[in-house]
PDB file of C-alpha atoms in Angstrom:
ATOM      1  CA  MET A 570     -21.722  39.865 -15.522  1.00 52.00           C
ATOM      2  CA  SER A 571     -21.820  37.338 -12.676  1.00 58.00           C
ATOM      3  CA  GLU A 572     -19.062  36.798 -10.157  1.00 64.00           C
ATOM      4  CA  ALA A 573     -16.908  33.710 -10.210  1.00 59.00           C
ATOM      5  CA  GLU A 574     -17.817  31.185  -7.550  1.00 62.00           C
ATOM      6  CA  SER A 575     -15.157  29.934  -5.222  1.00 54.00           C
ATOM      7  CA  PHE A 576     -15.036  26.330  -4.108  1.00 52.00           C
ATOM      8  CA  VAL A 577     -13.306  25.081  -0.989  1.00 54.00           C
ATOM      9  CA  PRO A 578     -13.159  21.272  -0.904  1.00 54.00           C
ATOM     10  CA  THR A 579     -14.280  19.548   2.259  1.00 62.00           C
ATOM     11  CA  PRO A 580     -11.262  17.965   3.922  1.00 83.00           C
ATOM     12  CA  LEU A 581     -11.095  14.369   5.018  1.00 90.00           C
ATOM     13  CA  MET A 582     -12.773  13.582   8.299  1.00 95.00           C
ATOM     14  CA  LEU A 583     -11.858  10.988  10.922  1.00 96.00           C
ATOM     15  CA  SER A 584     -14.672   9.450  12.973  1.00 97.00           C
ATOM     16  CA  ALA A 585     -14.490   9.181  16.754  1.00 97.00           C
ATOM     17  CA  SER A 586     -14.083   5.383  16.566  1.00 97.00           C
ATOM     18  CA  ALA A 587     -11.243   5.737  14.031  1.00 97.00           C
ATOM     19  CA  ARG A 588      -9.538   8.321  16.243  1.00 97.00           C
ATOM     20  CA  ALA A 589      -9.779   6.033  19.268  1.00 97.00           C
ATOM     21  CA  ARG A 590      -8.409   3.026  17.374  1.00 97.00           C
ATOM     22  CA  LEU A 591      -5.611   5.088  15.856  1.00 96.00           C
ATOM     23  CA  ARG A 592      -4.639   6.370  19.312  1.00 97.00           C
ATOM     24  CA  ALA A 593      -4.553   2.772  20.599  1.00 96.00           C
ATOM     25  CA  LEU A 594      -2.407   1.588  17.673  1.00 95.00           C
ATOM     26  CA  ILE A 595       0.023   4.483  18.121  1.00 96.00           C
ATOM     27  CA  GLU A 596       0.306   3.664  21.813  1.00 96.00           C
ATOM     28  CA  GLU A 597       0.922  -0.032  21.023  1.00 96.00           C
ATOM     29  CA  GLU A 598       3.710   0.954  18.609  1.00 94.00           C
ATOM     30  CA  GLY A 599       5.200   3.365  21.140  1.00 95.00           C
ATOM     31  CA  ASN A 600       5.711   6.042  18.489  1.00 94.00           C
ATOM     32  CA  PRO A 601       3.632   9.216  18.990  1.00 92.00           C
ATOM     33  CA  GLY A 602       4.794  10.508  15.585  1.00 92.00           C
ATOM     34  CA  LEU A 603       2.896   7.833  13.619  1.00 95.00           C
ATOM     35  CA  LYS A 604       0.100   8.933  11.321  1.00 96.00           C
ATOM     36  CA  LEU A 605      -2.478   6.933   9.367  1.00 96.00           C
ATOM     37  CA  ARG A 606      -1.738   7.015   5.641  1.00 97.00           C
ATOM     38  CA  VAL A 607      -4.853   6.604   3.493  1.00 96.00           C
ATOM     39  CA  TYR A 608      -4.382   5.942  -0.201  1.00 95.00           C
ATOM     40  CA  VAL A 609      -6.174   4.839  -3.350  1.00 92.00           C
ATOM     41  CA  THR A 610      -4.811   2.289  -5.822  1.00 89.00           C
ATOM     42  CA  GLY A 611      -6.144   0.751  -8.995  1.00 83.00           C
ATOM     43  CA  GLY A 612      -7.784  -2.636  -8.673  1.00 73.00           C
ATOM     44  CA  GLY A 613     -10.535  -4.175  -6.640  1.00 64.00           C
ATOM     45  CA  CYS A 614     -13.900  -5.248  -7.995  1.00 66.00           C
ATOM     46  CA  SER A 615     -15.085  -1.694  -8.651  1.00 62.00           C
ATOM     47  CA  GLY A 616     -11.969  -0.104 -10.187  1.00 75.00           C
ATOM     48  CA  PHE A 617     -10.173   1.544  -7.247  1.00 83.00           C
ATOM     49  CA  GLN A 618      -9.434   0.281  -3.783  1.00 88.00           C
ATOM     50  CA  TYR A 619      -8.568   1.912  -0.474  1.00 89.00           C
ATOM     51  CA  GLY A 620      -5.391   1.211   1.441  1.00 93.00           C
ATOM     52  CA  PHE A 621      -4.184   2.064   4.924  1.00 94.00           C
ATOM     53  CA  ASP A 622      -0.681   2.131   6.366  1.00 95.00           C
ATOM     54  CA  PHE A 623       1.315   3.850   9.081  1.00 94.00           C
ATOM     55  CA  ALA A 624       3.540   6.776   8.156  1.00 93.00           C
ATOM     56  CA  ASP A 625       6.091   8.417  10.370  1.00 90.00           C
ATOM     57  CA  GLU A 626       7.313  10.693   7.598  1.00 90.00           C
ATOM     58  CA  VAL A 627       5.292  13.110   5.477  1.00 93.00           C
ATOM     59  CA  ALA A 628       6.444  13.848   1.915  1.00 94.00           C
ATOM     60  CA  GLU A 629       6.563  17.445   0.720  1.00 93.00           C
ATOM     61  CA  ASP A 630       3.540  16.946  -1.564  1.00 93.00           C
ATOM     62  CA  ASP A 631       1.467  14.921   0.945  1.00 94.00           C
ATOM     63  CA  THR A 632      -1.595  16.425   2.601  1.00 93.00           C
ATOM     64  CA  LEU A 633      -1.536  16.224   6.378  1.00 93.00           C
ATOM     65  CA  VAL A 634      -4.933  16.429   8.094  1.00 92.00           C
ATOM     66  CA  GLU A 635      -4.608  16.730  11.866  1.00 93.00           C
ATOM     67  CA  PHE A 636      -7.245  15.836  14.448  1.00 93.00           C
ATOM     68  CA  GLY A 637      -5.677  16.879  17.726  1.00 92.00           C
ATOM     69  CA  ASP A 638      -3.275  14.117  18.743  1.00 93.00           C
ATOM     70  CA  VAL A 639      -3.803  11.944  15.617  1.00 95.00           C
ATOM     71  CA  ALA A 640      -3.452  12.688  11.903  1.00 95.00           C
ATOM     72  CA  LEU A 641      -4.113  11.373   8.403  1.00 94.00           C
ATOM     73  CA  VAL A 642      -1.602  11.572   5.554  1.00 95.00           C
ATOM     74  CA  VAL A 643      -2.754  11.437   1.928  1.00 95.00           C
ATOM     75  CA  ASP A 644      -0.675  11.562  -1.256  1.00 95.00           C
ATOM     76  CA  PRO A 645      -1.762  14.084  -3.927  1.00 93.00           C
ATOM     77  CA  LEU A 646      -3.062  11.457  -6.375  1.00 93.00           C
ATOM     78  CA  SER A 647      -5.261   9.800  -3.741  1.00 94.00           C
ATOM     79  CA  TYR A 648      -6.492  13.078  -2.247  1.00 93.00           C
ATOM     80  CA  GLN A 649      -8.554  13.962  -5.313  1.00 90.00           C
ATOM     81  CA  TYR A 650     -10.586  10.756  -4.855  1.00 89.00           C
ATOM     82  CA  LEU A 651     -10.944  11.170  -1.086  1.00 93.00           C
ATOM     83  CA  VAL A 652     -12.007  14.828  -0.719  1.00 91.00           C
ATOM     84  CA  GLY A 653     -15.097  14.955   1.491  1.00 92.00           C
ATOM     85  CA  SER A 654     -14.689  11.376   2.736  1.00 94.00           C
ATOM     86  CA  THR A 655     -14.792  10.122   6.300  1.00 95.00           C
ATOM     87  CA  VAL A 656     -12.353   7.487   7.527  1.00 96.00           C
ATOM     88  CA  ASP A 657     -14.139   5.247  10.008  1.00 95.00           C
ATOM     89  CA  TYR A 658     -13.290   2.167  12.070  1.00 95.00           C
ATOM     90  CA  GLU A 659     -15.669  -0.703  12.710  1.00 92.00           C
ATOM     91  CA  GLU A 660     -15.608  -3.967  14.596  1.00 91.00           C
ATOM     92  CA  GLY A 661     -18.095  -6.675  13.748  1.00 86.00           C
ATOM     93  CA  LEU A 662     -18.598 -10.322  12.897  1.00 84.00           C
ATOM     94  CA  ALA A 663     -16.443  -9.926   9.785  1.00 76.00           C
ATOM     95  CA  GLY A 664     -13.563  -8.528  11.851  1.00 86.00           C
ATOM     96  CA  ALA A 665     -12.191  -5.090  12.578  1.00 91.00           C
ATOM     97  CA  ARG A 666     -11.120  -2.598   9.922  1.00 91.00           C
ATOM     98  CA  PHE A 667     -10.677   0.975   8.868  1.00 93.00           C
ATOM     99  CA  LEU A 668     -13.013   1.962   6.025  1.00 90.00           C
ATOM    100  CA  VAL A 669     -13.779   5.014   3.919  1.00 91.00           C
ATOM    101  CA  GLN A 670     -17.230   6.520   3.548  1.00 91.00           C
ATOM    102  CA  ASN A 671     -16.760   8.292   0.235  1.00 88.00           C
ATOM    103  CA  PRO A 672     -19.476  10.602  -1.163  1.00 86.00           C
ATOM    104  CA  ASN A 673     -17.601  10.716  -4.500  1.00 81.00           C
ATOM    105  CA  ALA A 674     -18.025   6.979  -5.137  1.00 75.00           C
ATOM    106  CA  THR A 675     -20.711   6.188  -7.686  1.00 71.00           C
ATOM    107  CA  THR A 676     -20.338   2.415  -7.222  1.00 64.00           C
ATOM    108  CA  THR A 677     -18.875   0.361  -4.398  1.00 63.00           C
ATOM    109  CA  CYS A 678     -18.349  -3.351  -3.954  1.00 56.00           C
ATOM    110  CA  GLY A 679     -20.217  -5.351  -1.334  1.00 53.00           C
ATOM    111  CA  CYS A 680     -17.450  -5.135   1.273  1.00 51.00           C
ATOM    112  CA  GLY A 681     -16.833  -1.418   0.685  1.00 51.00           C
ATOM    113  CA  ALA A 682     -13.118  -1.854   0.020  1.00 55.00           C
ATOM    114  CA  SER A 683     -13.276  -0.789  -3.631  1.00 51.00           C
ATOM    115  CA  PHE A 684     -15.138   1.922  -5.506  1.00 49.00           C
ATOM    116  CA  MET A 685     -15.657   3.736  -8.808  1.00 53.00           C
ATOM    117  CA  VAL A 686     -16.036   7.477  -9.385  1.00 52.00           C
TER     118      VAL A 686
END
């Protein structure tokens, strides 16, 4: 009889550019307790879309992922779609934005703001 395999999901990651931008935003707000909330909602061209917001409170069922002096907060419904993802920050001709590089997405829209699993 074979042994059961254990699986430990890869947590969310935060790129160096996202960390730097988050630090700058926290400093601008003057609130060192702020965290970046990442969430998934229905909608967008591909079925789901990513959202970002500041959170200074963490709910009991939220997942808190800390990266030294900055942190991400994810609700339990969104976490299942974001496991293994990297939150990044980019500046370009189209503007500046946080984005999610999600290995679970089977389809994404052209701008990368929505996805399907």
